[in-house]
Amino acid sequence: MNFTQLLASVSPADAPARATAIPENWMQGRTAYGGLTAALCLEAAIPLSGGLPVRAVQVAFVGPVNGTAVCKPEVLRQGKNTVFTSVRMTGEDGVLAEAIITFGAARTSALDFAHLPPPEVPPPATAPNYFRKEGQGPTFAQNFDILLAGGNPPMSGAAEADISIWMRHKDPATLNDAVALLALADAPPPAAMSMFTAPGRISSMTWMAEFLTETIETDARWFLARHTAQTARNGYSSQAMSMWNTAGEPVMIGRQTIAVFA
């Protein structure tokens, strides 16, 4: 099931909660891919946004997401220019994820800058596949085209964890919108895995993503991401993420806490 079909299968937006049967091809081991979990929470919150664009998504991945996941959105506070919502995702095993999603109107400001230049990388046409072999990687990754634009792939024993990736939805019908971008942004394995010398388990614990534009546009659905692991200690890694469109314009930044079992 591709991403467009998956969103179409979500229960209607006028229901108190939105249910989704997680397909096998969107799984990452025993849980759904984290980017999909976050995207489903955002999709559930949008009807409560008052038509305002999303500014930030904060997600705690509480438990394995599988079977049928139910997202229940709630307005925490609604002002003239902002809406704060919470979304609780539940399943047979209780709470699976908790999200706080912020929507906000554009406003006039004397400040207008973005000091986030993209890394110098080859274009998608000349970048190699991120995974060394076709079909390699977790099941959910087969829904994306992922190219290694800079840095080192997982388990390469790299001296640092700093990778740049071109990526896009394989589904050509996927829209350039916030939900699709959020579903894509978490696709690469954590940057720290570049330093692994043997296979090891990882698990995302929290993820915060900030949208830097209201208009998400790019060529041929490609986005460039840079993931950098800044710390790894006591079994946890903290990494930063930035994303740009093909014009080099920043579209998202984020942070992630990852449990490392290696």
mmCIF file of C-alpha atoms in Angstrom:
data_model
loop_
_atom_site.group_PDB
_atom_site.id
_atom_site.type_symbol
_atom_site.label_atom_id
_atom_site.label_comp_id
_atom_site.label_asym_id
_atom_site.label_seq_id
_atom_site.Cartn_x
_atom_site.Cartn_y
_atom_site.Cartn_z
ATOM 1 C CA MET A 1 0.000 0.000 0.000
ATOM 2 C CA ASN A 2 1.509 3.324 -1.047
ATOM 3 C CA PHE A 3 1.277 6.552 0.963
ATOM 4 C CA THR A 4 -1.680 7.993 -0.955
ATOM 5 C CA GLN A 5 -3.661 4.783 -0.487
ATOM 6 C CA LEU A 6 -2.742 4.652 3.187
ATOM 7 C CA LEU A 7 -4.033 8.165 3.877
ATOM 8 C CA ALA A 8 -7.208 7.379 1.947
ATOM 9 C CA SER A 9 -7.799 4.403 4.263
ATOM 10 C CA VAL A 10 -7.827 6.591 7.404
ATOM 11 C CA SER A 11 -11.310 6.903 8.927
ATOM 12 C CA PRO A 12 -13.215 10.156 8.147
ATOM 13 C CA ALA A 13 -12.020 13.450 9.614
ATOM 14 C CA ASP A 14 -15.409 14.189 11.216
ATOM 15 C CA ALA A 15 -15.082 11.181 13.541
ATOM 16 C CA PRO A 16 -13.968 11.753 17.174
ATOM 17 C CA ALA A 17 -10.885 9.643 16.465
ATOM 18 C CA ARG A 18 -9.208 8.453 13.286
ATOM 19 C CA ALA A 19 -8.342 4.770 12.904
ATOM 20 C CA THR A 20 -5.676 3.325 10.612
ATOM 21 C CA ALA A 21 -4.783 -0.312 9.953
ATOM 22 C CA ILE A 22 -0.979 -0.281 9.660
ATOM 23 C CA PRO A 23 0.090 -2.210 6.505
ATOM 24 C CA GLU A 24 2.991 -4.646 6.697
ATOM 25 C CA ASN A 25 4.988 -2.681 4.123
ATOM 26 C CA TRP A 26 5.152 0.313 6.510
ATOM 27 C CA MET A 27 6.624 -1.642 9.410
ATOM 28 C CA GLN A 28 10.070 -1.285 10.978
ATOM 29 C CA GLY A 29 10.541 -4.525 12.848
ATOM 30 C CA ARG A 30 7.634 -4.863 15.299
ATOM 31 C CA THR A 31 6.521 -1.237 15.045
ATOM 32 C CA ALA A 32 5.345 1.112 12.349
ATOM 33 C CA TYR A 33 7.938 3.430 10.850
ATOM 34 C CA GLY A 34 8.232 6.492 13.112
ATOM 35 C CA GLY A 35 7.727 9.022 10.328
ATOM 36 C CA LEU A 36 4.407 7.372 9.508
ATOM 37 C CA THR A 37 3.343 7.482 13.173
ATOM 38 C CA ALA A 38 4.089 11.219 13.282
ATOM 39 C CA ALA A 39 2.353 11.846 9.948
ATOM 40 C CA LEU A 40 -0.815 10.042 11.077
ATOM 41 C CA CYS A 41 -0.901 12.192 14.224
ATOM 42 C CA LEU A 42 -0.556 15.338 12.110
ATOM 43 C CA GLU A 43 -3.239 14.162 9.692
ATOM 44 C CA ALA A 44 -5.616 13.670 12.630
ATOM 45 C CA ALA A 45 -4.897 17.148 14.028
ATOM 46 C CA ILE A 46 -5.309 19.151 10.804
ATOM 47 C CA PRO A 47 -9.151 19.265 10.940
ATOM 48 C CA LEU A 48 -8.814 21.074 14.300
ATOM 49 C CA SER A 49 -6.236 23.591 13.000
ATOM 50 C CA GLY A 50 -8.704 26.240 11.877
ATOM 51 C CA GLY A 51 -6.993 26.259 8.489
ATOM 52 C CA LEU A 52 -3.678 27.476 9.929
ATOM 53 C CA PRO A 53 -0.371 26.006 8.672
ATOM 54 C CA VAL A 54 1.574 23.628 10.894
ATOM 55 C CA ARG A 55 4.645 25.092 12.603
ATOM 56 C CA ALA A 56 5.924 22.324 14.876
ATOM 57 C CA VAL A 57 5.324 18.661 15.708
ATOM 58 C CA GLN A 58 6.647 17.010 18.877
ATOM 59 C CA VAL A 59 6.178 13.252 19.186
ATOM 60 C CA ALA A 60 6.996 10.728 21.900
ATOM 61 C CA PHE A 61 7.125 7.175 20.560
ATOM 62 C CA VAL A 62 5.707 5.409 23.611
ATOM 63 C CA GLY A 63 5.218 1.850 22.388
ATOM 64 C CA PRO A 64 5.260 -0.392 19.285
ATOM 65 C CA VAL A 65 2.658 0.692 16.713
ATOM 66 C CA ASN A 66 1.001 -2.212 14.918
ATOM 67 C CA GLY A 67 -2.422 -3.575 14.074
ATOM 68 C CA THR A 68 -5.018 -0.792 14.119
ATOM 69 C CA ALA A 69 -3.838 2.544 15.484
ATOM 70 C CA VAL A 70 -6.382 5.121 16.664
ATOM 71 C CA CYS A 71 -5.492 8.830 16.782
ATOM 72 C CA LYS A 72 -7.629 11.032 19.028
ATOM 73 C CA PRO A 73 -6.968 14.762 18.519
ATOM 74 C CA GLU A 74 -7.864 17.476 21.007
ATOM 75 C CA VAL A 75 -7.564 21.273 20.986
ATOM 76 C CA LEU A 76 -5.479 22.394 23.956
ATOM 77 C CA ARG A 77 -5.794 26.094 23.247
ATOM 78 C CA GLN A 78 -7.070 28.152 20.339
ATOM 79 C CA GLY A 79 -6.149 31.817 19.996
ATOM 80 C CA LYS A 80 -6.500 34.363 17.230
ATOM 81 C CA ASN A 81 -3.272 33.289 15.505
ATOM 82 C CA THR A 82 -2.348 29.903 16.960
ATOM 83 C CA VAL A 83 -3.869 26.520 17.716
ATOM 84 C CA PHE A 84 -2.212 24.010 20.039
ATOM 85 C CA THR A 85 -3.425 20.421 19.699
ATOM 86 C CA SER A 86 -2.580 17.098 21.262
ATOM 87 C CA VAL A 87 -2.964 13.735 19.572
ATOM 88 C CA ARG A 88 -2.899 10.460 21.473
ATOM 89 C CA MET A 89 -2.380 7.312 19.413
ATOM 90 C CA THR A 90 -3.653 4.134 21.034
ATOM 91 C CA GLY A 91 -3.933 0.458 20.143
ATOM 92 C CA GLU A 92 -4.551 -2.904 21.771
ATOM 93 C CA ASP A 93 -1.549 -2.379 24.063
ATOM 94 C CA GLY A 94 -2.631 1.077 25.280
ATOM 95 C CA VAL A 95 -0.888 4.352 24.455
ATOM 96 C CA LEU A 96 1.432 4.053 21.453
ATOM 97 C CA ALA A 97 2.413 7.678 20.805
ATOM 98 C CA GLU A 98 1.701 11.169 22.127
ATOM 99 C CA ALA A 99 2.040 14.289 19.985
ATOM 100 C CA ILE A 100 1.813 18.037 20.543
ATOM 101 C CA ILE A 101 1.209 19.873 17.277
ATOM 102 C CA THR A 102 1.330 23.653 16.867
ATOM 103 C CA PHE A 103 -0.403 25.566 14.087
ATOM 104 C CA GLY A 104 0.189 29.274 13.538
ATOM 105 C CA ALA A 105 -0.768 32.077 11.168
ATOM 106 C CA ALA A 106 1.878 34.042 9.303
ATOM 107 C CA ARG A 107 2.510 37.464 10.794
ATOM 108 C CA THR A 108 4.373 40.623 9.803
ATOM 109 C CA SER A 109 7.851 40.816 11.313
ATOM 110 C CA ALA A 110 10.983 42.922 10.956
ATOM 111 C CA LEU A 111 13.012 39.687 11.008
ATOM 112 C CA ASP A 112 13.308 37.590 7.863
ATOM 113 C CA PHE A 113 16.314 35.276 7.552
ATOM 114 C CA ALA A 114 17.304 31.619 7.317
ATOM 115 C CA HIS A 115 20.976 30.899 7.992
ATOM 116 C CA LEU A 116 20.738 27.290 6.877
ATOM 117 C CA PRO A 117 22.797 26.765 3.716
ATOM 118 C CA PRO A 118 22.559 23.245 2.302
ATOM 119 C CA PRO A 119 25.669 21.060 2.078
ATOM 120 C CA GLU A 120 27.404 20.860 -1.271
ATOM 121 C CA VAL A 121 26.353 17.513 -2.693
ATOM 122 C CA PRO A 122 25.906 15.875 -6.113
ATOM 123 C CA PRO A 123 22.428 16.052 -7.683
ATOM 124 C CA PRO A 124 20.061 13.090 -7.351
ATOM 125 C CA ALA A 125 20.866 11.969 -10.888
ATOM 126 C CA THR A 126 24.462 11.112 -9.898
ATOM 127 C CA ALA A 127 24.123 10.144 -6.214
ATOM 128 C CA PRO A 128 24.353 6.406 -5.414
ATOM 129 C CA ASN A 129 21.700 4.401 -3.584
ATOM 130 C CA TYR A 130 21.878 4.757 0.191
ATOM 131 C CA PHE A 131 21.529 1.012 0.704
ATOM 132 C CA ARG A 132 24.250 -1.003 -0.992
ATOM 133 C CA LYS A 133 21.847 -3.615 -2.401
ATOM 134 C CA GLU A 134 18.352 -3.363 -3.871
ATOM 135 C CA GLY A 135 15.751 -4.236 -1.244
ATOM 136 C CA GLN A 136 18.222 -3.775 1.620
ATOM 137 C CA GLY A 137 17.115 -1.884 4.713
ATOM 138 C CA PRO A 138 13.950 -2.002 6.835
ATOM 139 C CA THR A 139 10.643 -2.914 5.198
ATOM 140 C CA PHE A 140 9.190 0.608 5.277
ATOM 141 C CA ALA A 141 12.211 2.014 3.398
ATOM 142 C CA GLN A 142 10.994 0.358 0.201
ATOM 143 C CA ASN A 143 8.368 3.127 0.006
ATOM 144 C CA PHE A 144 11.087 5.726 -0.610
ATOM 145 C CA ASP A 145 13.913 6.475 -2.998
ATOM 146 C CA ILE A 146 16.937 7.163 -0.760
ATOM 147 C CA LEU A 147 20.309 8.258 -2.170
ATOM 148 C CA LEU A 148 23.593 8.834 -0.336
ATOM 149 C CA ALA A 149 24.705 12.393 -1.105
ATOM 150 C CA GLY A 150 27.450 12.687 1.527
ATOM 151 C CA GLY A 151 28.909 10.834 4.490
ATOM 152 C CA ASN A 152 28.910 7.098 5.058
ATOM 153 C CA PRO A 153 26.221 4.368 5.063
ATOM 154 C CA PRO A 154 25.320 2.305 8.161
ATOM 155 C CA MET A 155 27.887 -0.104 9.619
ATOM 156 C CA SER A 156 30.791 1.465 7.764
ATOM 157 C CA GLY A 157 32.818 2.238 10.904
ATOM 158 C CA ALA A 158 32.923 5.945 10.048
ATOM 159 C CA ALA A 159 34.823 8.322 12.316
ATOM 160 C CA GLU A 160 31.847 10.688 12.522
ATOM 161 C CA ALA A 161 28.097 10.481 12.129
ATOM 162 C CA ASP A 162 27.205 13.121 9.562
ATOM 163 C CA ILE A 163 25.222 12.056 6.495
ATOM 164 C CA SER A 164 23.462 13.854 3.655
ATOM 165 C CA ILE A 165 20.656 12.118 1.780
ATOM 166 C CA TRP A 166 18.443 12.800 -1.207
ATOM 167 C CA MET A 167 15.063 11.207 -0.644
ATOM 168 C CA ARG A 168 11.502 11.191 -1.962
ATOM 169 C CA HIS A 169 8.282 9.182 -1.846
ATOM 170 C CA LYS A 170 8.199 6.548 -4.578
ATOM 171 C CA ASP A 171 4.452 7.126 -4.875
ATOM 172 C CA PRO A 172 4.162 9.681 -7.728
ATOM 173 C CA ALA A 173 0.723 10.779 -6.502
ATOM 174 C CA THR A 174 2.087 11.957 -3.145
ATOM 175 C CA LEU A 175 1.358 15.652 -2.597
ATOM 176 C CA ASN A 176 3.970 18.208 -1.596
ATOM 177 C CA ASP A 177 2.364 18.953 1.743
ATOM 178 C CA ALA A 178 3.240 18.905 5.441
ATOM 179 C CA VAL A 179 1.894 15.394 6.101
ATOM 180 C CA ALA A 180 3.878 13.843 3.242
ATOM 181 C CA LEU A 181 7.031 15.769 4.221
ATOM 182 C CA LEU A 182 6.781 14.578 7.828
ATOM 183 C CA ALA A 183 6.285 10.996 6.635
ATOM 184 C CA LEU A 184 9.457 11.306 4.555
ATOM 185 C CA ALA A 185 11.729 13.190 6.961
ATOM 186 C CA ASP A 186 12.494 10.267 9.286
ATOM 187 C CA ALA A 187 13.242 7.755 6.517
ATOM 188 C CA PRO A 188 17.063 7.493 6.834
ATOM 189 C CA PRO A 189 18.527 5.336 9.616
ATOM 190 C CA PRO A 190 19.975 7.393 12.499
ATOM 191 C CA ALA A 191 23.278 9.038 11.650
ATOM 192 C CA ALA A 192 25.030 7.219 14.517
ATOM 193 C CA MET A 193 24.629 3.946 12.626
ATOM 194 C CA SER A 194 27.363 5.145 10.238
ATOM 195 C CA MET A 195 29.795 4.551 13.093
ATOM 196 C CA PHE A 196 28.603 0.984 13.726
ATOM 197 C CA THR A 197 30.943 -1.805 12.675
ATOM 198 C CA ALA A 198 28.287 -4.523 13.011
ATOM 199 C CA PRO A 199 24.467 -4.665 12.966
ATOM 200 C CA GLY A 200 22.798 -3.205 16.052
ATOM 201 C CA ARG A 201 19.297 -2.262 17.120
ATOM 202 C CA ILE A 202 18.112 1.326 17.492
ATOM 203 C CA SER A 203 14.760 2.817 18.525
ATOM 204 C CA SER A 204 13.460 6.371 18.154
ATOM 205 C CA MET A 205 12.165 7.750 21.439
ATOM 206 C CA THR A 206 11.245 11.369 20.717
ATOM 207 C CA TRP A 207 11.179 13.551 17.611
ATOM 208 C CA MET A 208 10.650 17.273 17.199
ATOM 209 C CA ALA A 209 10.184 18.764 13.728
ATOM 210 C CA GLU A 210 9.770 22.451 12.856
ATOM 211 C CA PHE A 211 8.315 23.493 9.507
ATOM 212 C CA LEU A 212 10.128 26.514 8.035
ATOM 213 C CA THR A 213 7.750 27.240 5.172
ATOM 214 C CA GLU A 214 4.033 27.222 4.474
ATOM 215 C CA THR A 215 4.562 26.321 0.822
ATOM 216 C CA ILE A 216 6.317 22.994 0.333
ATOM 217 C CA GLU A 217 7.636 22.876 -3.220
ATOM 218 C CA THR A 218 10.461 20.950 -4.873
ATOM 219 C CA ASP A 219 11.388 19.338 -8.195
ATOM 220 C CA ALA A 220 10.481 15.704 -8.896
ATOM 221 C CA ARG A 221 9.541 15.242 -5.195
ATOM 222 C CA TRP A 222 13.231 15.239 -4.118
ATOM 223 C CA PHE A 223 14.324 16.690 -0.764
ATOM 224 C CA LEU A 224 17.839 16.875 0.664
ATOM 225 C CA ALA A 225 18.354 15.968 4.332
ATOM 226 C CA ARG A 226 21.379 16.225 6.575
ATOM 227 C CA HIS A 227 21.406 14.157 9.771
ATOM 228 C CA THR A 228 24.158 14.677 12.340
ATOM 229 C CA ALA A 229 24.561 12.691 15.570
ATOM 230 C CA GLN A 230 25.874 15.221 18.081
ATOM 231 C CA THR A 231 26.126 12.990 21.148
ATOM 232 C CA ALA A 232 26.059 9.290 21.982
ATOM 233 C CA ARG A 233 26.329 8.307 25.629
ATOM 234 C CA ASN A 234 24.831 5.779 28.049
ATOM 235 C CA GLY A 235 22.890 4.063 25.259
ATOM 236 C CA TYR A 236 21.226 7.194 23.840
ATOM 237 C CA SER A 237 22.090 9.347 20.833
ATOM 238 C CA SER A 238 20.892 12.883 20.112
ATOM 239 C CA GLN A 239 20.850 14.008 16.500
ATOM 240 C CA ALA A 240 19.976 17.135 14.522
ATOM 241 C CA MET A 241 18.235 17.147 11.146
ATOM 242 C CA SER A 242 17.782 19.762 8.423
ATOM 243 C CA MET A 243 15.923 19.490 5.105
ATOM 244 C CA TRP A 244 15.991 21.559 1.912
ATOM 245 C CA ASN A 245 14.137 21.493 -1.377
ATOM 246 C CA THR A 246 15.966 21.192 -4.704
ATOM 247 C CA ALA A 247 16.325 25.001 -4.848
ATOM 248 C CA GLY A 248 18.360 24.909 -1.627
ATOM 249 C CA GLU A 249 15.595 26.503 0.435
ATOM 250 C CA PRO A 250 15.234 25.159 4.005
ATOM 251 C CA VAL A 251 11.891 23.461 4.670
ATOM 252 C CA MET A 252 12.368 21.702 8.032
ATOM 253 C CA ILE A 253 14.695 21.309 11.002
ATOM 254 C CA GLY A 254 14.416 18.816 13.819
ATOM 255 C CA ARG A 255 15.925 16.924 16.734
ATOM 256 C CA GLN A 256 15.633 13.295 17.723
ATOM 257 C CA THR A 257 16.452 11.149 20.744
ATOM 258 C CA ILE A 258 17.397 7.569 19.861
ATOM 259 C CA ALA A 259 17.986 4.533 22.047
ATOM 260 C CA VAL A 260 21.062 2.626 20.895
ATOM 261 C CA PHE A 261 21.320 -1.108 21.658
ATOM 262 C CA ALA A 262 24.878 -1.605 20.395
#
